[in-house]
Coordinates of C-alpha atoms in Angstrom, one line a residue:
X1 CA -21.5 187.2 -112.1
X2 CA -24.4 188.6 -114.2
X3 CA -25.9 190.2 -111.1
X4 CA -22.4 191.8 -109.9
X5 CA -21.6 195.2 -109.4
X6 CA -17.8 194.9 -110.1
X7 CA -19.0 193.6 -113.3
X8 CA -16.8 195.8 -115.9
X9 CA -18.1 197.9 -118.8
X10 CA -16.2 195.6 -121.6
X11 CA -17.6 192.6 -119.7
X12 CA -21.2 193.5 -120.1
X13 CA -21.0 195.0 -123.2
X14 CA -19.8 191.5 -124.5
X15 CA -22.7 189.8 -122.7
X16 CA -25.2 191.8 -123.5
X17 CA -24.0 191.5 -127.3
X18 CA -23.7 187.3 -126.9
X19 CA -27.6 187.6 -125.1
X20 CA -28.7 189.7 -128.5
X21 CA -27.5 187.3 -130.9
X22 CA -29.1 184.2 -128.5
X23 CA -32.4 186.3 -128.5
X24 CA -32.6 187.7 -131.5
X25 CA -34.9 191.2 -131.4
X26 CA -35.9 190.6 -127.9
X27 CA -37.6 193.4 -126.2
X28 CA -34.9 193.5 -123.7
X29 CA -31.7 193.5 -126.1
X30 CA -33.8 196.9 -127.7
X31 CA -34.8 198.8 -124.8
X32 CA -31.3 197.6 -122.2
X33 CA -28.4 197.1 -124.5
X34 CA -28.9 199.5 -127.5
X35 CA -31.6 202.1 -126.1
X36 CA -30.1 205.3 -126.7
X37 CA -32.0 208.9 -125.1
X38 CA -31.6 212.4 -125.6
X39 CA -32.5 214.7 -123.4
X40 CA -33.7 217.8 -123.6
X41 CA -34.7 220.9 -122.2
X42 CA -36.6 223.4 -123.8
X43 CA -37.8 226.9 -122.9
X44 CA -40.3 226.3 -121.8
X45 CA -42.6 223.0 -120.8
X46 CA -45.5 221.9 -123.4
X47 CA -49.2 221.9 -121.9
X48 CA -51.3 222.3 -125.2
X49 CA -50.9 219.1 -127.2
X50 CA -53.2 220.2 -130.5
X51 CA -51.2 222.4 -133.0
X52 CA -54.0 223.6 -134.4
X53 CA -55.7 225.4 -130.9
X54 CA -52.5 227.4 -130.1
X55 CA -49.6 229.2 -132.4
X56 CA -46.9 228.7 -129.2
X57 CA -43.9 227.7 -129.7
X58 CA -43.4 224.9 -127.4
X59 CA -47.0 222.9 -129.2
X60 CA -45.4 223.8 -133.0
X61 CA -42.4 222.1 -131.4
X62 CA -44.1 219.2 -129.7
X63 CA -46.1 218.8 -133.4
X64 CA -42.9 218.7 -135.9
X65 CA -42.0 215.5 -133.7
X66 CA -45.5 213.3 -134.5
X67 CA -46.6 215.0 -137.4
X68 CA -45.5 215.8 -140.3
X69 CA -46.6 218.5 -143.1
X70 CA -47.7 218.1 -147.0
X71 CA -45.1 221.0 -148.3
X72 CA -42.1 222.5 -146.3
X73 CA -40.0 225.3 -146.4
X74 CA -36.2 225.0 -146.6
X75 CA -33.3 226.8 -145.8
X76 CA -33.5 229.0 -148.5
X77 CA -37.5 229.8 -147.7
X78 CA -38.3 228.1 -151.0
X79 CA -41.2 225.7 -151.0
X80 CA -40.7 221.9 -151.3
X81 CA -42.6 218.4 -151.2
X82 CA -43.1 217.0 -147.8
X83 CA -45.5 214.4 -147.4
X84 CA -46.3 215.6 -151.0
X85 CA -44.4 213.8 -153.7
X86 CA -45.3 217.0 -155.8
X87 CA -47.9 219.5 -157.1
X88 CA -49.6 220.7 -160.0
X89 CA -51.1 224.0 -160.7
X90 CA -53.2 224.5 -163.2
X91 CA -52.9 226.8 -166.4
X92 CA -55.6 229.0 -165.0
X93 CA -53.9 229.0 -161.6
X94 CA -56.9 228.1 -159.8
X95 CA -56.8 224.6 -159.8
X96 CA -53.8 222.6 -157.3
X97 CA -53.2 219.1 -157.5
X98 CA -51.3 217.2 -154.5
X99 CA -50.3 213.9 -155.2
X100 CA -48.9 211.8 -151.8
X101 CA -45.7 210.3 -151.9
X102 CA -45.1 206.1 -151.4
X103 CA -44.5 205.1 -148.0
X104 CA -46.5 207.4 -145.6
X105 CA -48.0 205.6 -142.7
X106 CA -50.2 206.8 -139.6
X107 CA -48.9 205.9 -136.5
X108 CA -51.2 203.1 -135.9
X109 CA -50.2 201.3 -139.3
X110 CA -52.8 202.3 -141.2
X111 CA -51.7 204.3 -144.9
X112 CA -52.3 208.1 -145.4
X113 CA -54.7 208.9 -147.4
X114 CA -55.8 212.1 -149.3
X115 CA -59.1 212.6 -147.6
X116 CA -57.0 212.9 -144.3
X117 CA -55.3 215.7 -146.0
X118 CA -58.5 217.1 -146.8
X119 CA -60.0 216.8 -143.4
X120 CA -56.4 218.2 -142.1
X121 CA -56.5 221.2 -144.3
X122 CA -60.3 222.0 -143.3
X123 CA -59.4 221.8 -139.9
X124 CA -56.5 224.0 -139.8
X125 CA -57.8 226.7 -142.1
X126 CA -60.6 227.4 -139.2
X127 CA -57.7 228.8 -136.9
X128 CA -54.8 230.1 -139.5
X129 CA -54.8 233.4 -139.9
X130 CA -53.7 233.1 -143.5
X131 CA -55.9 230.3 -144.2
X132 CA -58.6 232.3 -143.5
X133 CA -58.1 234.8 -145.8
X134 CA -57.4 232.6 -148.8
X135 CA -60.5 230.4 -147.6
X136 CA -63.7 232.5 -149.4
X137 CA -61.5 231.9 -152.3
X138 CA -61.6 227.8 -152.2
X139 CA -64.5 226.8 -154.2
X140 CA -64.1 223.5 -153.8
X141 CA -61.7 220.9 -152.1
X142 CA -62.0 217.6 -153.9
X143 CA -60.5 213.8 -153.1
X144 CA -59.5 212.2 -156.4
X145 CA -58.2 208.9 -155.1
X146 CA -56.5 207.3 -151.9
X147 CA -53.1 209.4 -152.8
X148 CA -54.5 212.6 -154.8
X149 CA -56.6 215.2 -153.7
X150 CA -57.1 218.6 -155.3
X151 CA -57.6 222.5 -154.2
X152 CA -59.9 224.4 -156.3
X153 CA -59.8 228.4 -156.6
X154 CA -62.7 230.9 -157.9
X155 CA -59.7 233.2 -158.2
X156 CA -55.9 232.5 -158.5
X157 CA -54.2 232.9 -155.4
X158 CA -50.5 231.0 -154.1
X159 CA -51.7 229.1 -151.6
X160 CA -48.3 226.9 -151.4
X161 CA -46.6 229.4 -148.8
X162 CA -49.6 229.2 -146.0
X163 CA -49.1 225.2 -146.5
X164 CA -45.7 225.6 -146.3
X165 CA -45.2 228.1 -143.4
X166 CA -42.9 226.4 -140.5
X167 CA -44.5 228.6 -137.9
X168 CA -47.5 230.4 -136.5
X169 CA -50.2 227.9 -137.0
X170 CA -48.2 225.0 -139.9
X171 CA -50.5 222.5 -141.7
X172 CA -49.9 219.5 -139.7
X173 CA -52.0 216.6 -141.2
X174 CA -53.7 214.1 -138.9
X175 CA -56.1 211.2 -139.6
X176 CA -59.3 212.1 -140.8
X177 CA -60.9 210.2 -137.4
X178 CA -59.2 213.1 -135.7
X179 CA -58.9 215.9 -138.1
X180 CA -62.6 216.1 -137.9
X181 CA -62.6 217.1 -134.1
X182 CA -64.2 221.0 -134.2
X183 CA -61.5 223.4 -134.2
X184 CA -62.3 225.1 -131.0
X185 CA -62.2 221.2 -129.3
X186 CA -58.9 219.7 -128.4
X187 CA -58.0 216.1 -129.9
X188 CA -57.5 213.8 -128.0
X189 CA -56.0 211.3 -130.0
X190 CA -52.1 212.2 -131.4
X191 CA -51.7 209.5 -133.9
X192 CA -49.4 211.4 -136.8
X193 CA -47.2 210.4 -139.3
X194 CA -44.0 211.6 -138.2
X195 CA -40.6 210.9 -137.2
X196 CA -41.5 210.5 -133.5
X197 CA -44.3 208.8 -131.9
X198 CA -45.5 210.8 -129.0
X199 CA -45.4 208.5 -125.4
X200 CA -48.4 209.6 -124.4
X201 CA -47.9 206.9 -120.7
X202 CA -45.0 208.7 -119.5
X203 CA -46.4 212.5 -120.2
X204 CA -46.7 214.9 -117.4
X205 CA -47.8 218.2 -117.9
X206 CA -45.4 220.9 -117.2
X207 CA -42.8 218.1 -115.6
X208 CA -41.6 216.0 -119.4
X209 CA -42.7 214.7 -122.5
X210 CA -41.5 211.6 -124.2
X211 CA -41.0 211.1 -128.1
X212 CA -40.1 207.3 -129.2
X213 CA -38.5 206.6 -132.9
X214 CA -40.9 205.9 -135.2
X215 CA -39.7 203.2 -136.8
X216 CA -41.6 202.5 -140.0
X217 CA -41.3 206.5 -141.2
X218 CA -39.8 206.8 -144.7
X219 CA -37.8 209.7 -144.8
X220 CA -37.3 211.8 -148.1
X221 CA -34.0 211.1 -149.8
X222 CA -33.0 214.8 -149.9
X223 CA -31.0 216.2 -147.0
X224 CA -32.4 218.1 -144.3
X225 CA -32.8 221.7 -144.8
X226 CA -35.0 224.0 -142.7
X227 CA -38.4 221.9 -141.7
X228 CA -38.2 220.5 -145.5
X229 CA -35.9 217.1 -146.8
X230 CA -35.1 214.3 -145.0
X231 CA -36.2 213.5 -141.5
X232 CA -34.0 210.7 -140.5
X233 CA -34.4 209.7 -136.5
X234 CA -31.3 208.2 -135.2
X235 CA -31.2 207.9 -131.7
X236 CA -34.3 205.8 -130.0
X237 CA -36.0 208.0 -127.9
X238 CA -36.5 212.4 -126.3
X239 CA -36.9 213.3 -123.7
X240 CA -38.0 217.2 -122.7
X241 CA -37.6 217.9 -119.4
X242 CA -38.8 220.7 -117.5
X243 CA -36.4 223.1 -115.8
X244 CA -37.7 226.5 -114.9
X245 CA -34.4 227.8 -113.5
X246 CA -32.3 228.6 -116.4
X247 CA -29.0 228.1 -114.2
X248 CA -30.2 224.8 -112.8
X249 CA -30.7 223.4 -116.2
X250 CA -27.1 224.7 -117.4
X251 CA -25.5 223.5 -114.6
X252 CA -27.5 219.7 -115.6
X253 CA -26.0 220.3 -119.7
X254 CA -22.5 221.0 -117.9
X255 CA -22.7 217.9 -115.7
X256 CA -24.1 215.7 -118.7
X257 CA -27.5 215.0 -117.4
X258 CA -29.0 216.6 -120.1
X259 CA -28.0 217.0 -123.5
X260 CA -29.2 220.2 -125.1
X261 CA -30.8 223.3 -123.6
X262 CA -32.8 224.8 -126.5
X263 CA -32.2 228.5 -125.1
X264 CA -29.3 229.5 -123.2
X265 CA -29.7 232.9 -121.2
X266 CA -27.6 235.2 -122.6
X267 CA -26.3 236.7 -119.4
X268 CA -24.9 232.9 -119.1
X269 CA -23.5 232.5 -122.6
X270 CA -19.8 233.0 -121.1
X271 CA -20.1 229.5 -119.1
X272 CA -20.7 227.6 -121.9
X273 CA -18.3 230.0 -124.3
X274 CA -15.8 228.3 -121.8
X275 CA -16.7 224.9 -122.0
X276 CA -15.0 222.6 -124.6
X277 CA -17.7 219.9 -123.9
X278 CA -20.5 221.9 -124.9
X279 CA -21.4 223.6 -128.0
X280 CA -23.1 227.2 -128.3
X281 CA -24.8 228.0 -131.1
X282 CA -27.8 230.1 -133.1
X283 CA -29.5 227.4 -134.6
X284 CA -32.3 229.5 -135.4
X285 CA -31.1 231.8 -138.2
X286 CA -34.5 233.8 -139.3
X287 CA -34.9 234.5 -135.4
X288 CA -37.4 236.7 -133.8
X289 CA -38.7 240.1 -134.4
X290 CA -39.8 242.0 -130.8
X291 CA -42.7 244.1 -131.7
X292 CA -45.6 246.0 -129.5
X293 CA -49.3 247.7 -130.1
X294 CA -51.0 250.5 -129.0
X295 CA -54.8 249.8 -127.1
X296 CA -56.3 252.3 -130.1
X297 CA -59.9 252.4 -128.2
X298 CA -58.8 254.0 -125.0
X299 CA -56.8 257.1 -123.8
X300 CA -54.3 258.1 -125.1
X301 CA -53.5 256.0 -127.7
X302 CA -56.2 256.7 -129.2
X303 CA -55.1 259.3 -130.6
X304 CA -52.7 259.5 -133.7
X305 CA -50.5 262.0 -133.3
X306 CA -50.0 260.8 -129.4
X307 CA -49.1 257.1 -130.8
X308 CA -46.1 258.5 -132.9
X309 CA -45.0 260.6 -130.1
X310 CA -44.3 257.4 -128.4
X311 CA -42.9 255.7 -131.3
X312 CA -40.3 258.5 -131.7
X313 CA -39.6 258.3 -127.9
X314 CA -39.0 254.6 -128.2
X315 CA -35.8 253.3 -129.6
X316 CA -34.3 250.1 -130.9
X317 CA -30.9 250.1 -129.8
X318 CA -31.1 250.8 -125.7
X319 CA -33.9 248.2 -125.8
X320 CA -31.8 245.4 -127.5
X321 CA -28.7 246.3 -125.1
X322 CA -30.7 246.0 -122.0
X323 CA -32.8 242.6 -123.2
X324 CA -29.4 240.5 -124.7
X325 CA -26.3 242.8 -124.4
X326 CA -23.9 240.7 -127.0
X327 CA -24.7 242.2 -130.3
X328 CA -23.9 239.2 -132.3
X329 CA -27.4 238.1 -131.1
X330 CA -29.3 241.3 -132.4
X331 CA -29.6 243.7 -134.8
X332 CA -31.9 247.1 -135.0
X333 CA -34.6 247.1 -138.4
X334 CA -37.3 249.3 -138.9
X335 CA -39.3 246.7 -141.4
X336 CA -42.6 245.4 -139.9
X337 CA -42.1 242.1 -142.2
X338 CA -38.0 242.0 -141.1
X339 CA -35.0 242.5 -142.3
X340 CA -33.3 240.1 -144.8
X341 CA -37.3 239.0 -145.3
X342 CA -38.6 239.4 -148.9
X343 CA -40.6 242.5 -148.0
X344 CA -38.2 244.3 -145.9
X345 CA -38.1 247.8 -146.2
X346 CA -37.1 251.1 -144.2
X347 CA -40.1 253.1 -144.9
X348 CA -40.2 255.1 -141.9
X349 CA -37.8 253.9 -140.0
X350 CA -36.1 256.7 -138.8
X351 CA -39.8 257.1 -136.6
X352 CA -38.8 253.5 -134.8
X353 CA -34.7 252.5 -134.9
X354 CA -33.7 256.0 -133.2
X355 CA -35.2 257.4 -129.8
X356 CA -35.6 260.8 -130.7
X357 CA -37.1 262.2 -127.5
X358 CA -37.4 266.1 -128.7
X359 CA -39.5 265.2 -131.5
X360 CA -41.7 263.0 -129.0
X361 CA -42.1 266.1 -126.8
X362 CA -42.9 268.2 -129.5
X363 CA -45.9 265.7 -130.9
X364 CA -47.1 265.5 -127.0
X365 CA -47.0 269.6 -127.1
X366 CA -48.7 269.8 -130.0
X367 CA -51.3 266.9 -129.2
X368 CA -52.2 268.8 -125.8
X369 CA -51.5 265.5 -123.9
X370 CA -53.2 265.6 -120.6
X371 CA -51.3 263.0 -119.1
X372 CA -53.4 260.3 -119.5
X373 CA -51.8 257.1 -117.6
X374 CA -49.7 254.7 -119.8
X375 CA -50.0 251.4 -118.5
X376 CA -47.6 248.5 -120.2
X377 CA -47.6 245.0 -119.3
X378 CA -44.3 243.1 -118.6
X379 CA -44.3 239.8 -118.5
X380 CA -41.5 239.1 -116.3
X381 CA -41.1 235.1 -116.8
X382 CA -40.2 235.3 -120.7
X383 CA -36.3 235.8 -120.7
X384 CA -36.1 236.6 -124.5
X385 CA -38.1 239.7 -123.7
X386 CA -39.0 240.6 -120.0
X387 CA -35.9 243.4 -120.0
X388 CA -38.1 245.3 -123.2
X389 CA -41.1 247.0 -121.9
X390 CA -38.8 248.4 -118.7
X391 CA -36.1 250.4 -120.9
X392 CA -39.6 251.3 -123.2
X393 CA -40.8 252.9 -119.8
X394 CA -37.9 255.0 -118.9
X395 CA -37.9 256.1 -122.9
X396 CA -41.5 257.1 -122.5
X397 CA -41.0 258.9 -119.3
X398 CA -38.8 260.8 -120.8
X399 CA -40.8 262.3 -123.0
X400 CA -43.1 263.5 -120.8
X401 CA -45.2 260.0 -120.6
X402 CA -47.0 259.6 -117.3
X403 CA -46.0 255.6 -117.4
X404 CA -47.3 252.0 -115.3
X405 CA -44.9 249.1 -115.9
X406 CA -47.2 246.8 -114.4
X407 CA -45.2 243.5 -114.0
X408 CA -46.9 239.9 -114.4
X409 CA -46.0 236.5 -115.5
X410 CA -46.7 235.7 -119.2
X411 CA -50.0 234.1 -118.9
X412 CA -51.9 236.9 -116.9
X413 CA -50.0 238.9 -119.8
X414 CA -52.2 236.7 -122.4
X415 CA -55.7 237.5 -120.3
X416 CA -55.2 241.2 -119.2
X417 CA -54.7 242.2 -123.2
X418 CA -57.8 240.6 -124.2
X419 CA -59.1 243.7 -121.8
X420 CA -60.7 246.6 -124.0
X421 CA -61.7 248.7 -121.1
X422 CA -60.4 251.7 -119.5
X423 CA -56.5 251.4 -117.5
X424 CA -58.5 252.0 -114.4
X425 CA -60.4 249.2 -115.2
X426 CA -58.0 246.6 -115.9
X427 CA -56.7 247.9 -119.5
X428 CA -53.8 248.4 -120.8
X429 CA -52.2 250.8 -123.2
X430 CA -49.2 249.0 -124.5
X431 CA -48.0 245.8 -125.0
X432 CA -45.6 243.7 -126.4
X433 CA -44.3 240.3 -127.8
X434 CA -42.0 238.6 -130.1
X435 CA -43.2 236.4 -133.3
X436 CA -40.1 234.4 -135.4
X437 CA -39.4 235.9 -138.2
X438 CA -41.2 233.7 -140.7
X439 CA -44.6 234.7 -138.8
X440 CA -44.3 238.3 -139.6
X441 CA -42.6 238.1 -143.3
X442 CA -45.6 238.8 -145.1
X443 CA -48.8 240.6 -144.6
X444 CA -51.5 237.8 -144.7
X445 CA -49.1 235.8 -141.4
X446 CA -48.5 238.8 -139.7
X447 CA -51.1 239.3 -136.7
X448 CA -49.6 242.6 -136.4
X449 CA -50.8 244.6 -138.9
X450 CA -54.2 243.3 -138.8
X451 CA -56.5 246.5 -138.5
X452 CA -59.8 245.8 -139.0
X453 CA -61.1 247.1 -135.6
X454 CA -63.2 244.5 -133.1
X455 CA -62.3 241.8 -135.3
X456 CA -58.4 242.7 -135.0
X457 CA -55.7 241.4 -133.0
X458 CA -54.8 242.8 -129.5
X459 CA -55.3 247.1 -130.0
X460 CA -57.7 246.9 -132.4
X461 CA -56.8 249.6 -134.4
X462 CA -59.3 250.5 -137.4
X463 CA -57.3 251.4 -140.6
X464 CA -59.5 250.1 -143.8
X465 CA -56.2 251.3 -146.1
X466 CA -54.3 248.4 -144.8
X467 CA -57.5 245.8 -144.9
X468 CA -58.1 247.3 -148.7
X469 CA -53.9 246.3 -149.1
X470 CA -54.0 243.5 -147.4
X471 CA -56.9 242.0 -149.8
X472 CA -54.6 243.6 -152.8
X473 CA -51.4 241.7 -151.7
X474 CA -53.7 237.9 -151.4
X475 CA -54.8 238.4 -155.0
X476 CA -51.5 239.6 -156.5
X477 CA -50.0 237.8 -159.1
X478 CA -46.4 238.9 -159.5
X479 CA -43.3 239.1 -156.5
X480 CA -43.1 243.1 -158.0
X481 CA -46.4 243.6 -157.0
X482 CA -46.3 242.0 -153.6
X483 CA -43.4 244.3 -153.0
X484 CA -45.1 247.2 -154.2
X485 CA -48.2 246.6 -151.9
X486 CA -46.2 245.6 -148.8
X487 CA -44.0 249.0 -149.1
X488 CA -47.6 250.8 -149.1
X489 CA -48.5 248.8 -146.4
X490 CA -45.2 249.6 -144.2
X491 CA -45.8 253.2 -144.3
X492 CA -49.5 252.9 -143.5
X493 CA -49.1 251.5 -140.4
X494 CA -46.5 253.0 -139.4
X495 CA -48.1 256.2 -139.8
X496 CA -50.9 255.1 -138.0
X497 CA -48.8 253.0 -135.2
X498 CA -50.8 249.9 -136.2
X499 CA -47.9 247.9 -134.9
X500 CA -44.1 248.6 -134.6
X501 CA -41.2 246.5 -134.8
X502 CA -38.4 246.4 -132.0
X503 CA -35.3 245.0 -134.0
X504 CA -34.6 241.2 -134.1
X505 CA -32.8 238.6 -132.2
X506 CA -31.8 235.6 -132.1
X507 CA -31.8 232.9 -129.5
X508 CA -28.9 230.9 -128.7
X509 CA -28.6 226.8 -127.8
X510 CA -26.1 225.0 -126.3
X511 CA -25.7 221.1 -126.7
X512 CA -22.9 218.5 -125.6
X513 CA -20.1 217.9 -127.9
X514 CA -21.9 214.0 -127.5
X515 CA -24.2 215.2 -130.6
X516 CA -23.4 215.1 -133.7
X517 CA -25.7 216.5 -137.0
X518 CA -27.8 219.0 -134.8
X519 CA -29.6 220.7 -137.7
X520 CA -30.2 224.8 -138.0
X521 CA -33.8 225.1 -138.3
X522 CA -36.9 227.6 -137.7
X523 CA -37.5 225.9 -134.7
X524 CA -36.1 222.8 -132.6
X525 CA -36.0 219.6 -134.7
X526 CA -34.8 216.5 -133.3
X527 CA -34.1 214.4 -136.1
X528 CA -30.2 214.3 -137.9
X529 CA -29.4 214.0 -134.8
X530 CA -26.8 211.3 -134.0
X531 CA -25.3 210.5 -129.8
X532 CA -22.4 209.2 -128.6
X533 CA -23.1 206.6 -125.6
X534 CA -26.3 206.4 -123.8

């Protein structure tokens, strides 16, 4: 009877519950009768496992499963206790206490400690963009005991929003063992603290990745809110599964052999609109700001008054009609640190929202453009952006550009940029990306706006007023002032082209109606999350 096919549903439910309570916590009653899976498949498959050698997306994702973070931000961007039961600052401001919070265990059993946290911190600051700016200011870092460690200042900076940040590069904390792998070295060893062990046996590159419940994490008692409050896990193990057909993978949430799709074409939003068992829905709020650079060094960018020709050629709204078409998923905004950010502003705006193609042909007359090729990179495999650089193209071209679209997939994207030489040569003269909103909202995260020449990002523009600004905003000590200096800021580079913003959008999931307590979030978290059957 036990082995029969005809055997019905009700009947092995009941003997699978009477073999439980003869076996007690068997490891078969967990992983046959109550094992419960969610599947899921993301946007794209997970091949760098350390958080802190990469800011993309799918490692920050594969890292807020297994590790977990001292401060978090919630849904309001505020700044809360993590790992951290609290913080103290000290009356000077130079002095930050952390103490740990009861309950925190490594993977392997052992307790965290505050020398991991140290060793974490160290780490990560190496690679963070804005931990290396508040860095020359940390005189001293400084274990008190098992669960208190402290951050000491020569000058008084807030350093609680780089620990805090949910994106770019966040301050996952490991175990000292690992934390003290050189930054430029990949660890090897992905024992965390988090909600979710990672299932290292059953992980193949580019194909899936399996998370198991981590059964001795101690949530926080708060509710969940952004990456900060309670983490509760509450089915037993994900599952990500590589699909690189967007349709295929829609057509696997439709037929419920997958549960959740974390991005959902939006050319294929109406088949799930019509689908009463599946949900669609913009779990990601903030969302993502498009933006490109200039190659400064080379023809013809190079030139100033040539860079806001093509800035007034380029507009917002044609580009954000071709790339997602419903505007519910985007807006136009001409602030480099967003819209509905804390340092928005429309300084200049009217140079990148509009395309103003006379004005562009005016600057190219007057800038005796000699038409100099204009070669931007597409990369055609990221659907959130590959319709972008084509509609910037035609707007160029229209203004008397002599333009390349030179199509590639996303990773010969990533080399060819890091070319400074000549177009002939292999260079570019435009490029461009998105960043979620909370990595561009301020001027020490944004990578952007950086312009301090070979040591800049991608363009390597050379503007010492916004460097000078920049090193103004790190040392300010009131929200006034940091407004102040990122208004400055937004109309230096704009003026100078160091980077310009494209609008913002947002990216839409879909999920089976089987899921309950799927949480908005800066980026895809997996715990809250409750499933109906198997």
């Amino acid at each position: 009877m036990i082995a029969s096919n005809d055997m019905t549903t009700t009947a092995k439910r009941t003997w699978l519950a009477q073999a439980c309570g003869a076996a007690l916590l068997s490891a078969f009653c967990a992983s046959t009768a109550w094992s419960q899976t969610l599947t899921a498949v993301m946007a794209s498959k997970v091949t760098v496992l350390d958080p802190v050698l990469t800011a993309s997306h799918q490692t920050r994702n594969h890292a807020y499963m297994i590790y977990d973070t001292l401060l978090a931000t919630d849904a309001e961007n505020h700044v809360r206790p993590q790992m951290a039961d609290k913080w103290e600052i000290s009356a000077d401001g130079k002095t930050y206490t952390f103490t740990l919070r009861d309950g925190l265990k490594w993977h392997d059993g052992t307790p965290v400690k505050a020398e991991d946290c140290v060793a974490s911190i160290q780490r990560w600051a190496q690679q963070d963009k804005m931990a290396r700016q508040i860095m020359p200011l940390v005189a001293s870092m400084n274990v008190v005991d098992d669960k208190t460690f402290t951050i000491v200042l020569k000058e008084p900076v807030d350093i609680l929003p780089a620990l805090a940040k949910p994106s770019g590069l966040p301050a996952f904390m490991m175990p000292k063992r690992v934390a003290q792998t050189p930054a430029t070295q990949a660890i090897t060893d992905y024992t965390g603290s988090g909600p979710f062990k990672f299932v290292q046996a059953e992980y193949k590159p580019g194909v899936k990745a399996v998370y198991a419940k981590n059964t001795d994490y101690v949530p926080r008692n708060e509710a969940p809110s952004g990456t900060a409050g309670g983490k509760v896990v509450k089915v037993d193990r994900v599952e990500w599964v590589n699909m690189a057909d967007a349709m295929t993978a829609l057509n696997a949430l439709q037929n419920g052999e997958v549960d959740y799709m974390e991005t959902v074409p939006y050319d294929l939003t109406p088949m799930v609109e019509g689908n009463k068992d599946l949900t669609l829905r913009v779990l990601d709020k903030m969302g993502y700001q498009p933006m490109y650079r200039f190659n400064q060094l080379q023809k013809p960018f190079n030139d100033k008054q040539i860079r806001q020709a093509a800035m007034y050629a380029i507009g917002q709204e044609d580009i954000l009609k071709a790339q997602v078409g419903n505007p519910a998923y985007y807006k136009v905004c001409g602030a480099v640190f967003g819209c509905g950010m804390p340092y928005a502003s429309e300084i200049r705006a009217d140079m990148i929202v509009p395309s103003n193609i006379a004005k562009a042909k005016e600057l190219l007359k007057q800038s005796k453009y000699d038409g100099a090729p204009v070669v931007i990179l597409q990369a055609t495999d990221i659907a959130m952006a590959s319709a972008i650089p084509v509609v910037m193209a035609q707007q160029l071209r229209q203004a008397g550009f002599n333009v390349s679209l030179q199509a590639m997939d996303f990773m010969t994207m990533l080399s060819r940029r890091a070319n400074r030489d000549t177009t002939d040569k292999g260079g570019w003269s435009i490029f461009m990306t998105t960043w979620h909103m909370s990595e561009i909202a301020d001027p020490l995260r944004n990578y952007g706006v950086s312009a301090n020449g070979d040591q800049s990002w991608f363009g390597w523009p050379t503007v010492p007023a916004v460097e000078a600004l920049r090193g103004e905003f790190l040392t300010a000590q009131t929200d006034a002032r940091r407004k102040e200096i990122a208004d400055k800021l937004q109309d230096v580079i704009l003026d100078e082209g160091v980077v310009v913003p494209l609008g913002q959008i947002n990216a839409v999931a879909a999920y089976r109606n089987t899921l309950k307590g799927v949480l908005e979030a800066p980026a895809p978290v997996f715990w809250n999350i409750s499933k109906t059957g198997k």
